[in-house]
Amino acid sequence: MIVKLCNSSDLPKDGALRAFRGGAYDICVARCDGKTYAFANECPHQAAPLSAGELDGCIVTCPYHGWRFSVATGEPEKEGDPALIRYEIGELENEVFIQLPG
Ligand code: FES
């Protein structure tokens, strides 16, 4: 299902992260290189809120144990670790929409 997440003016600035609630899902939105990415705001290691982590370029570092993931691809830095759960996100007429399961 596609739901409205926020207005475009609510998106984080480039190089930043922000938490949102989308339907029943906790979402982390990241902006880097002028693009917007969305993924589950739950680290695949032990469920830390990734929105409380650090964004360096397009790499987010988890605040709990430092695992690192590409927000662009969801892939972990360390081969074999689980990837982020990513969601499609887009803007239309100053509103931001996200595609969620269900
Ligand atoms: S909970 Fe994210 S690295 Fe452990």
mmCIF file of C-alpha atoms and ligand atoms in Angstrom:
data_model
loop_
_atom_site.group_PDB
_atom_site.id
_atom_site.type_symbol
_atom_site.label_atom_id
_atom_site.label_comp_id
_atom_site.label_asym_id
_atom_site.label_seq_id
_atom_site.Cartn_x
_atom_site.Cartn_y
_atom_site.Cartn_z
ATOM 1 C CA MET A 1 0.000 0.000 0.000
ATOM 2 C CA ILE A 2 1.103 3.550 -0.669
ATOM 3 C CA VAL A 3 0.659 6.034 2.168
ATOM 4 C CA LYS A 4 1.516 9.679 2.632
ATOM 5 C CA LEU A 5 4.492 9.943 4.959
ATOM 6 C CA CYS A 6 4.892 13.701 5.333
ATOM 7 C CA ASN A 7 5.217 16.959 3.432
ATOM 8 C CA SER A 8 8.378 17.566 1.436
ATOM 9 C CA SER A 9 9.331 20.331 3.868
ATOM 10 C CA ASP A 10 9.457 17.720 6.671
ATOM 11 C CA LEU A 11 12.209 15.668 5.016
ATOM 12 C CA PRO A 12 15.652 15.735 6.647
ATOM 13 C CA LYS A 13 18.331 17.912 5.115
ATOM 14 C CA ASP A 14 20.983 16.303 2.949
ATOM 15 C CA GLY A 15 23.323 14.288 5.184
ATOM 16 C CA ALA A 16 20.717 13.734 7.889
ATOM 17 C CA LEU A 17 18.319 11.074 9.189
ATOM 18 C CA ARG A 18 14.791 11.431 10.535
ATOM 19 C CA ALA A 19 12.248 9.037 12.038
ATOM 20 C CA PHE A 20 8.653 8.867 10.805
ATOM 21 C CA ARG A 21 5.636 6.730 11.490
ATOM 22 C CA GLY A 22 4.082 5.290 8.321
ATOM 23 C CA GLY A 23 0.955 3.247 8.999
ATOM 24 C CA ALA A 24 2.053 0.542 11.448
ATOM 25 C CA TYR A 25 5.722 0.962 10.533
ATOM 26 C CA ASP A 26 8.582 2.902 12.070
ATOM 27 C CA ILE A 27 10.479 4.417 9.159
ATOM 28 C CA CYS A 28 13.887 6.043 8.943
ATOM 29 C CA VAL A 29 14.384 8.507 6.095
ATOM 30 C CA ALA A 30 17.892 9.424 4.994
ATOM 31 C CA ARG A 31 18.985 12.087 2.526
ATOM 32 C CA CYS A 32 22.345 11.878 0.820
ATOM 33 C CA ASP A 33 23.708 12.962 -2.551
ATOM 34 C CA GLY A 34 20.441 14.829 -3.090
ATOM 35 C CA LYS A 35 18.372 11.646 -2.964
ATOM 36 C CA THR A 36 15.863 10.361 -0.414
ATOM 37 C CA TYR A 37 15.899 6.821 0.953
ATOM 38 C CA ALA A 38 13.571 5.039 3.363
ATOM 39 C CA PHE A 39 14.044 1.889 5.398
ATOM 40 C CA ALA A 40 12.814 0.235 8.585
ATOM 41 C CA ASN A 41 13.920 2.238 11.606
ATOM 42 C CA GLU A 42 15.147 -0.924 13.242
ATOM 43 C CA CYS A 43 18.666 -2.259 12.965
ATOM 44 C CA PRO A 44 18.661 -5.850 11.690
ATOM 45 C CA HIS A 45 21.130 -6.743 14.462
ATOM 46 C CA GLN A 46 19.241 -5.943 17.706
ATOM 47 C CA ALA A 47 16.564 -3.475 16.597
ATOM 48 C CA ALA A 48 18.243 -0.186 17.531
ATOM 49 C CA PRO A 49 16.573 2.903 16.036
ATOM 50 C CA LEU A 50 18.805 3.725 13.091
ATOM 51 C CA SER A 51 17.464 7.297 13.025
ATOM 52 C CA ALA A 52 19.576 7.821 16.180
ATOM 53 C CA GLY A 53 22.703 6.732 14.334
ATOM 54 C CA GLU A 54 25.181 8.695 12.233
ATOM 55 C CA LEU A 55 24.979 9.269 8.501
ATOM 56 C CA ASP A 56 28.333 9.606 6.760
ATOM 57 C CA GLY A 57 27.773 10.105 3.058
ATOM 58 C CA CYS A 58 25.222 7.397 2.274
ATOM 59 C CA ILE A 59 26.406 5.079 5.066
ATOM 60 C CA VAL A 60 24.436 4.865 8.297
ATOM 61 C CA THR A 61 26.149 3.654 11.465
ATOM 62 C CA CYS A 62 23.940 1.997 14.074
ATOM 63 C CA PRO A 63 24.022 3.754 17.466
ATOM 64 C CA TYR A 64 24.217 0.498 19.448
ATOM 65 C CA HIS A 65 27.075 -1.622 18.112
ATOM 66 C CA GLY A 66 28.295 0.284 15.088
ATOM 67 C CA TRP A 67 27.130 -1.922 12.261
ATOM 68 C CA ARG A 68 27.153 0.063 9.017
ATOM 69 C CA PHE A 69 24.778 -0.070 6.059
ATOM 70 C CA SER A 70 24.351 1.682 2.733
ATOM 71 C CA VAL A 71 21.093 3.613 2.827
ATOM 72 C CA ALA A 72 21.088 3.560 -0.987
ATOM 73 C CA THR A 73 21.181 -0.231 -1.346
ATOM 74 C CA GLY A 74 20.448 -1.462 2.184
ATOM 75 C CA GLU A 75 23.528 -3.651 2.021
ATOM 76 C CA PRO A 76 25.626 -4.157 5.170
ATOM 77 C CA GLU A 77 29.268 -3.176 5.226
ATOM 78 C CA LYS A 78 30.204 -6.619 6.518
ATOM 79 C CA GLU A 79 29.447 -9.408 4.111
ATOM 80 C CA GLY A 80 27.017 -11.944 5.535
ATOM 81 C CA ASP A 81 25.242 -9.545 7.902
ATOM 82 C CA PRO A 82 21.541 -8.950 7.203
ATOM 83 C CA ALA A 83 20.527 -5.990 5.050
ATOM 84 C CA LEU A 84 18.174 -3.116 5.831
ATOM 85 C CA ILE A 85 14.497 -3.456 4.952
ATOM 86 C CA ARG A 86 14.050 -0.734 2.336
ATOM 87 C CA TYR A 87 10.895 0.976 1.119
ATOM 88 C CA GLU A 88 10.207 2.892 -2.070
ATOM 89 C CA ILE A 89 9.731 6.599 -1.388
ATOM 90 C CA GLY A 90 8.848 9.470 -3.693
ATOM 91 C CA GLU A 91 7.552 13.012 -3.831
ATOM 92 C CA LEU A 92 4.542 14.395 -5.666
ATOM 93 C CA GLU A 93 3.439 18.029 -5.450
ATOM 94 C CA ASN A 94 5.269 18.711 -2.166
ATOM 95 C CA GLU A 95 4.026 15.548 -0.496
ATOM 96 C CA VAL A 96 6.070 12.439 0.290
ATOM 97 C CA PHE A 97 4.660 8.974 -0.281
ATOM 98 C CA ILE A 98 6.014 5.598 0.718
ATOM 99 C CA GLN A 99 5.189 2.080 -0.383
ATOM 100 C CA LEU A 100 4.681 -0.256 2.567
ATOM 101 C CA PRO A 101 3.875 -3.960 2.696
ATOM 102 C CA GLY A 102 0.216 -4.919 2.839
HETATM 103 S S1 FES B 1 21.619 -3.110 17.181
HETATM 104 FE FE1 FES B 1 22.537 -2.189 15.462
HETATM 105 S S2 FES B 1 24.567 -2.910 15.476
HETATM 106 FE FE2 FES B 1 23.616 -3.897 17.159
#
